[in-house]
Amino acid sequence: MLQNCLFPLTRPSRLSGKTRSTIVLAAPLLVVLCLGFSQNAHADYKAGYLAYKAGNFRNAQQEWQDAASTDPRAAYALGLLYYRGKLGGEDYENAAKWFSVAARANHPNALYYMGLLYLNGWGVNYDQFKATDFLKRAFIANGKNADAAFLLGEQYMHGRGAMQNYVDAAHYYLKAAQAGLPAGQYMIGAMYERGWGVDPDLAEAYYWLRLSALKPINTPPGTELEADPGKAIAQLEQKLRPEEIRHVEDRLGTAIR
């Protein structure tokens, strides 16, 4: 049986944009949450999906456009068609149009993409407050959305679209870290090292920084962040006792072997 959730979030290659951080870093694939719909809507969506998989993007567009008014999945899929440039180049305005339709039905990934578009001013007026609002709604709808959590951490860290609040920033960075995002792991490690929004804890900082170094640190689209986990790890090792380092290695287990 064809899966209901056919279009997971994907992260395009690193892009420069309005969002910057000098502290650190960057983003995994996110699970699409779907709602139940009528059999007719399902059939239209399925036909669009099959056309998309066959590379018939115009046919997919037509099928999904016919179903979009009653099926948020179809509206979301249309948004992705335009966002990914499958119909002749990236078209953020039309992407925003269809993501907005799906977002009104609380489609988790449509909410995320609306936040991303407002964050960067792609196809919509640049608005950090709307970005924060959509990102929050996306994270509420899908608590495994590590990219949304990380971006919320950035918003609170730098006071963009929200009052600067290190406690809230650390909260969202930790959520992203726990979901396996190297960017979130690096940032929460930095927060523990500095005692920003959390009690300072060098061993905990070392643990998260070690985790962040196991995979490439990437950012969500439109963000530009810097990270050097190797340097941060080396500096912390000078401050930790050998038994503290061994304890962290025990926590990491097979991940570091």
mmCIF file of C-alpha atoms in Angstrom:
data_model
loop_
_atom_site.group_PDB
_atom_site.id
_atom_site.type_symbol
_atom_site.label_atom_id
_atom_site.label_comp_id
_atom_site.label_asym_id
_atom_site.label_seq_id
_atom_site.Cartn_x
_atom_site.Cartn_y
_atom_site.Cartn_z
ATOM 1 C CA MET A 1 0.000 0.000 0.000
ATOM 2 C CA LEU A 2 1.303 3.404 -0.924
ATOM 3 C CA GLN A 3 2.497 5.391 2.080
ATOM 4 C CA ASN A 4 0.380 8.337 3.213
ATOM 5 C CA CYS A 5 3.408 10.471 3.976
ATOM 6 C CA LEU A 6 5.319 10.781 0.740
ATOM 7 C CA PHE A 7 7.140 14.082 0.898
ATOM 8 C CA PRO A 8 9.517 14.411 3.836
ATOM 9 C CA LEU A 9 11.243 17.702 4.427
ATOM 10 C CA THR A 10 14.511 17.959 2.578
ATOM 11 C CA ARG A 11 17.268 20.447 3.022
ATOM 12 C CA PRO A 12 18.613 22.106 -0.144
ATOM 13 C CA SER A 13 22.313 22.805 -0.305
ATOM 14 C CA ARG A 14 23.653 25.500 1.980
ATOM 15 C CA LEU A 15 22.451 28.959 1.037
ATOM 16 C CA SER A 16 23.466 32.380 2.247
ATOM 17 C CA GLY A 17 20.693 34.579 3.646
ATOM 18 C CA LYS A 18 19.658 37.172 6.170
ATOM 19 C CA THR A 19 20.153 34.933 9.198
ATOM 20 C CA ARG A 20 23.663 34.875 10.632
ATOM 21 C CA SER A 21 25.342 33.748 13.831
ATOM 22 C CA THR A 22 28.952 34.239 14.833
ATOM 23 C CA ILE A 23 28.753 31.728 17.649
ATOM 24 C CA VAL A 24 28.298 28.596 15.755
ATOM 25 C CA LEU A 25 26.974 26.319 13.232
ATOM 26 C CA ALA A 26 24.208 24.358 11.539
ATOM 27 C CA ALA A 27 20.771 20.885 9.923
ATOM 28 C CA PRO A 28 18.365 15.779 9.319
ATOM 29 C CA LEU A 29 15.445 14.704 7.439
ATOM 30 C CA LEU A 30 12.162 15.397 9.209
ATOM 31 C CA VAL A 31 9.134 13.085 9.378
ATOM 32 C CA VAL A 32 5.961 14.271 7.611
ATOM 33 C CA LEU A 33 2.810 13.985 9.710
ATOM 34 C CA CYS A 34 -0.333 13.432 7.681
ATOM 35 C CA LEU A 35 -4.048 13.717 8.349
ATOM 36 C CA GLY A 36 -6.855 11.477 7.170
ATOM 37 C CA PHE A 37 -8.809 12.561 4.106
ATOM 38 C CA SER A 38 -11.647 11.333 1.929
ATOM 39 C CA GLN A 39 -11.093 8.523 -0.555
ATOM 40 C CA ASN A 40 -11.541 10.882 -3.510
ATOM 41 C CA ALA A 41 -8.949 13.310 -2.192
ATOM 42 C CA HIS A 42 -6.596 10.383 -1.578
ATOM 43 C CA ALA A 43 -7.011 9.189 -5.145
ATOM 44 C CA ASP A 44 -6.159 12.620 -6.571
ATOM 45 C CA TYR A 45 -3.137 12.927 -4.346
ATOM 46 C CA LYS A 46 -1.964 9.447 -5.294
ATOM 47 C CA ALA A 47 -2.283 10.228 -9.000
ATOM 48 C CA GLY A 48 -0.175 13.356 -8.502
ATOM 49 C CA TYR A 49 2.417 11.425 -6.571
ATOM 50 C CA LEU A 50 2.714 8.773 -9.270
ATOM 51 C CA ALA A 51 3.106 11.488 -11.910
ATOM 52 C CA TYR A 52 5.770 13.177 -9.781
ATOM 53 C CA LYS A 53 7.728 9.943 -9.340
ATOM 54 C CA ALA A 54 7.599 9.435 -13.107
ATOM 55 C CA GLY A 55 9.047 12.899 -13.651
ATOM 56 C CA ASN A 56 5.792 14.266 -15.089
ATOM 57 C CA PHE A 57 5.788 17.394 -12.987
ATOM 58 C CA ARG A 58 3.145 19.212 -15.022
ATOM 59 C CA ASN A 59 0.764 16.288 -14.630
ATOM 60 C CA ALA A 60 1.521 16.180 -10.921
ATOM 61 C CA GLN A 61 0.817 19.902 -10.727
ATOM 62 C CA GLN A 62 -2.586 19.458 -12.343
ATOM 63 C CA GLU A 63 -3.586 16.508 -10.179
ATOM 64 C CA TRP A 64 -2.576 18.228 -6.965
ATOM 65 C CA GLN A 65 -4.087 21.545 -7.969
ATOM 66 C CA ASP A 66 -7.430 19.810 -8.489
ATOM 67 C CA ALA A 67 -7.205 18.256 -5.021
ATOM 68 C CA ALA A 68 -5.548 21.113 -3.115
ATOM 69 C CA SER A 69 -8.728 22.808 -1.927
ATOM 70 C CA THR A 70 -9.788 19.713 0.022
ATOM 71 C CA ASP A 71 -6.489 17.908 0.671
ATOM 72 C CA PRO A 72 -3.710 19.768 2.524
ATOM 73 C CA ARG A 73 -1.205 17.129 1.368
ATOM 74 C CA ALA A 74 -1.850 18.145 -2.227
ATOM 75 C CA ALA A 75 -1.440 21.829 -1.378
ATOM 76 C CA TYR A 76 1.813 21.058 0.443
ATOM 77 C CA ALA A 77 3.076 18.959 -2.471
ATOM 78 C CA LEU A 78 2.317 21.834 -4.855
ATOM 79 C CA GLY A 79 4.311 24.139 -2.596
ATOM 80 C CA LEU A 80 7.261 21.756 -2.793
ATOM 81 C CA LEU A 81 7.007 21.625 -6.598
ATOM 82 C CA TYR A 82 7.453 25.376 -6.770
ATOM 83 C CA TYR A 83 9.962 25.555 -3.917
ATOM 84 C CA ARG A 84 12.192 22.941 -5.522
ATOM 85 C CA GLY A 85 11.934 24.504 -8.964
ATOM 86 C CA LYS A 86 10.404 21.443 -10.615
ATOM 87 C CA LEU A 87 8.256 23.576 -12.917
ATOM 88 C CA GLY A 88 11.004 25.704 -14.420
ATOM 89 C CA GLY A 89 12.992 27.385 -11.683
ATOM 90 C CA GLU A 90 12.352 28.187 -8.041
ATOM 91 C CA ASP A 91 9.098 30.080 -7.572
ATOM 92 C CA TYR A 92 8.848 31.113 -3.935
ATOM 93 C CA GLU A 93 5.697 33.183 -4.412
ATOM 94 C CA ASN A 94 3.696 30.208 -5.631
ATOM 95 C CA ALA A 95 5.406 28.009 -3.055
ATOM 96 C CA ALA A 96 4.215 30.393 -0.337
ATOM 97 C CA LYS A 97 0.714 30.432 -1.810
ATOM 98 C CA TRP A 98 0.280 26.666 -1.576
ATOM 99 C CA PHE A 99 2.199 26.182 1.665
ATOM 100 C CA SER A 100 -0.157 28.775 3.131
ATOM 101 C CA VAL A 101 -3.185 26.753 2.034
ATOM 102 C CA ALA A 102 -1.785 23.617 3.684
ATOM 103 C CA ALA A 103 -0.690 25.565 6.768
ATOM 104 C CA ARG A 104 -4.278 26.690 7.355
ATOM 105 C CA ALA A 105 -5.062 23.008 7.887
ATOM 106 C CA ASN A 106 -2.112 22.802 10.302
ATOM 107 C CA HIS A 107 0.029 20.652 7.998
ATOM 108 C CA PRO A 108 3.277 20.357 10.027
ATOM 109 C CA ASN A 109 5.775 20.719 7.187
ATOM 110 C CA ALA A 110 3.794 23.455 5.459
ATOM 111 C CA LEU A 111 3.972 25.395 8.731
ATOM 112 C CA TYR A 112 7.732 24.859 8.809
ATOM 113 C CA TYR A 113 8.229 26.044 5.248
ATOM 114 C CA MET A 114 6.105 29.125 5.863
ATOM 115 C CA GLY A 115 8.402 29.932 8.780
ATOM 116 C CA LEU A 116 11.433 29.383 6.573
ATOM 117 C CA LEU A 117 10.042 31.641 3.844
ATOM 118 C CA TYR A 118 9.302 34.475 6.282
ATOM 119 C CA LEU A 119 12.699 33.983 7.918
ATOM 120 C CA ASN A 120 14.418 34.672 4.602
ATOM 121 C CA GLY A 121 11.876 36.874 2.847
ATOM 122 C CA TRP A 122 11.416 34.350 0.042
ATOM 123 C CA GLY A 123 8.124 34.842 -1.781
ATOM 124 C CA VAL A 124 6.714 36.790 1.176
ATOM 125 C CA ASN A 125 7.589 39.997 2.978
ATOM 126 C CA TYR A 126 10.561 39.488 5.297
ATOM 127 C CA ASP A 127 9.009 39.150 8.770
ATOM 128 C CA GLN A 128 10.889 37.606 11.675
ATOM 129 C CA PHE A 129 7.862 37.657 13.971
ATOM 130 C CA LYS A 130 5.764 35.656 11.518
ATOM 131 C CA ALA A 131 8.733 33.339 11.041
ATOM 132 C CA THR A 132 8.880 32.650 14.768
ATOM 133 C CA ASP A 133 5.123 32.109 14.935
ATOM 134 C CA PHE A 134 5.090 29.590 12.089
ATOM 135 C CA LEU A 135 8.168 27.790 13.418
ATOM 136 C CA LYS A 136 6.523 27.437 16.824
ATOM 137 C CA ARG A 137 3.362 26.065 15.256
ATOM 138 C CA ALA A 138 5.451 23.652 13.193
ATOM 139 C CA PHE A 139 7.273 22.389 16.268
ATOM 140 C CA ILE A 140 4.038 21.992 18.215
ATOM 141 C CA ALA A 141 2.569 20.010 15.313
ATOM 142 C CA ASN A 142 5.697 17.858 15.006
ATOM 143 C CA GLY A 143 7.940 17.728 18.048
ATOM 144 C CA LYS A 144 10.544 15.791 16.034
ATOM 145 C CA ASN A 145 11.152 18.721 13.681
ATOM 146 C CA ALA A 146 14.749 19.383 14.683
ATOM 147 C CA ASP A 147 15.251 22.155 12.122
ATOM 148 C CA ALA A 148 12.273 24.088 13.499
ATOM 149 C CA ALA A 149 13.611 23.667 17.040
ATOM 150 C CA PHE A 150 17.071 24.828 16.018
ATOM 151 C CA LEU A 151 15.738 27.904 14.221
ATOM 152 C CA LEU A 152 13.608 28.783 17.235
ATOM 153 C CA GLY A 153 16.749 28.552 19.335
ATOM 154 C CA GLU A 154 18.405 30.980 16.948
ATOM 155 C CA GLN A 155 15.452 33.364 17.104
ATOM 156 C CA TYR A 156 15.596 33.545 20.897
ATOM 157 C CA MET A 157 19.383 33.555 20.987
ATOM 158 C CA HIS A 158 19.636 36.636 18.802
ATOM 159 C CA GLY A 159 16.335 38.323 19.599
ATOM 160 C CA ARG A 160 14.915 37.992 16.073
ATOM 161 C CA GLY A 161 11.132 37.833 15.964
ATOM 162 C CA ALA A 162 11.153 37.269 19.727
ATOM 163 C CA MET A 163 12.582 38.937 22.796
ATOM 164 C CA GLN A 164 16.124 37.706 23.393
ATOM 165 C CA ASN A 165 15.968 34.959 25.981
ATOM 166 C CA TYR A 166 18.833 32.538 26.561
ATOM 167 C CA VAL A 167 16.668 30.176 28.617
ATOM 168 C CA ASP A 168 14.246 29.720 25.724
ATOM 169 C CA ALA A 169 17.154 29.512 23.276
ATOM 170 C CA ALA A 170 18.763 26.715 25.306
ATOM 171 C CA HIS A 171 15.406 24.934 25.553
ATOM 172 C CA TYR A 172 14.985 24.771 21.786
ATOM 173 C CA TYR A 173 18.640 23.993 21.078
ATOM 174 C CA LEU A 174 18.360 21.053 23.461
ATOM 175 C CA LYS A 175 15.226 19.830 21.681
ATOM 176 C CA ALA A 176 17.101 19.962 18.378
ATOM 177 C CA ALA A 177 20.108 18.217 19.943
ATOM 178 C CA GLN A 178 17.978 15.429 21.391
ATOM 179 C CA ALA A 179 16.412 14.924 17.964
ATOM 180 C CA GLY A 180 19.910 14.251 16.605
ATOM 181 C CA LEU A 181 20.702 17.549 14.892
ATOM 182 C CA PRO A 182 24.462 18.275 15.003
ATOM 183 C CA ALA A 183 23.764 22.023 14.889
ATOM 184 C CA GLY A 184 21.591 21.785 17.975
ATOM 185 C CA GLN A 185 24.178 19.566 19.685
ATOM 186 C CA TYR A 186 26.908 22.086 19.031
ATOM 187 C CA MET A 187 24.837 25.009 20.225
ATOM 188 C CA ILE A 188 23.624 23.396 23.431
ATOM 189 C CA GLY A 189 27.230 22.393 24.078
ATOM 190 C CA ALA A 190 28.235 26.042 23.699
ATOM 191 C CA MET A 191 25.410 27.094 26.035
ATOM 192 C CA TYR A 192 26.511 24.642 28.732
ATOM 193 C CA GLU A 193 30.119 25.755 28.383
ATOM 194 C CA ARG A 194 29.198 29.416 28.832
ATOM 195 C CA GLY A 195 26.303 28.978 31.242
ATOM 196 C CA TRP A 196 23.894 30.785 28.938
ATOM 197 C CA GLY A 197 20.285 29.839 29.723
ATOM 198 C CA VAL A 198 21.468 26.769 31.657
ATOM 199 C CA ASP A 199 23.703 26.124 34.633
ATOM 200 C CA PRO A 200 27.327 25.923 33.455
ATOM 201 C CA ASP A 201 28.438 22.312 33.101
ATOM 202 C CA LEU A 202 31.684 21.609 31.264
ATOM 203 C CA ALA A 203 31.195 17.849 31.205
ATOM 204 C CA GLU A 204 27.730 18.231 29.678
ATOM 205 C CA ALA A 205 29.132 20.727 27.182
ATOM 206 C CA TYR A 206 31.850 18.234 26.286
ATOM 207 C CA TYR A 207 29.294 15.471 25.749
ATOM 208 C CA TRP A 208 27.199 17.479 23.298
ATOM 209 C CA LEU A 209 30.217 18.870 21.480
ATOM 210 C CA ARG A 210 31.611 15.371 21.038
ATOM 211 C CA LEU A 211 28.270 14.285 19.572
ATOM 212 C CA SER A 212 28.169 17.263 17.219
ATOM 213 C CA ALA A 213 31.586 16.351 15.826
ATOM 214 C CA LEU A 214 30.445 12.916 14.642
ATOM 215 C CA LYS A 215 28.549 14.254 11.602
ATOM 216 C CA PRO A 216 28.759 17.300 9.333
ATOM 217 C CA ILE A 217 27.164 20.410 10.804
ATOM 218 C CA ASN A 218 24.726 21.868 8.295
ATOM 219 C CA THR A 219 22.235 24.690 8.550
ATOM 220 C CA PRO A 220 18.612 25.027 7.437
ATOM 221 C CA PRO A 221 18.235 26.876 4.125
ATOM 222 C CA GLY A 222 19.058 30.557 4.166
ATOM 223 C CA THR A 223 21.085 30.469 7.378
ATOM 224 C CA GLU A 224 24.816 30.927 7.706
ATOM 225 C CA LEU A 225 26.521 29.705 10.845
ATOM 226 C CA GLU A 226 30.039 28.869 11.896
ATOM 227 C CA ALA A 227 31.222 25.935 13.979
ATOM 228 C CA ASP A 228 34.532 24.414 14.992
ATOM 229 C CA PRO A 229 33.707 21.510 17.310
ATOM 230 C CA GLY A 230 37.254 20.166 17.164
ATOM 231 C CA LYS A 231 38.694 23.355 18.607
ATOM 232 C CA ALA A 232 35.998 23.591 21.282
ATOM 233 C CA ILE A 233 36.536 19.955 22.279
ATOM 234 C CA ALA A 234 40.302 20.402 22.570
ATOM 235 C CA GLN A 235 39.858 23.452 24.797
ATOM 236 C CA LEU A 236 37.422 21.640 27.079
ATOM 237 C CA GLU A 237 39.699 18.632 27.430
ATOM 238 C CA GLN A 238 42.240 20.935 29.070
ATOM 239 C CA LYS A 239 39.661 21.820 31.730
ATOM 240 C CA LEU A 240 38.172 18.399 32.448
ATOM 241 C CA ARG A 241 39.518 15.690 34.709
ATOM 242 C CA PRO A 242 40.417 12.354 33.046
ATOM 243 C CA GLU A 243 37.558 10.604 34.838
ATOM 244 C CA GLU A 244 35.088 13.185 33.493
ATOM 245 C CA ILE A 245 36.276 12.531 29.964
ATOM 246 C CA ARG A 246 35.988 8.765 30.479
ATOM 247 C CA HIS A 247 32.445 9.206 31.782
ATOM 248 C CA VAL A 248 31.480 11.141 28.647
ATOM 249 C CA GLU A 249 33.030 8.448 26.466
ATOM 250 C CA ASP A 250 30.946 5.854 28.317
ATOM 251 C CA ARG A 251 27.823 7.931 27.604
ATOM 252 C CA LEU A 252 28.717 8.164 23.924
ATOM 253 C CA GLY A 253 29.240 4.393 23.759
ATOM 254 C CA THR A 254 29.536 2.881 20.297
ATOM 255 C CA ALA A 255 28.803 6.213 18.605
ATOM 256 C CA ILE A 256 32.481 7.201 18.860
ATOM 257 C CA ARG A 257 33.905 3.825 17.859
#
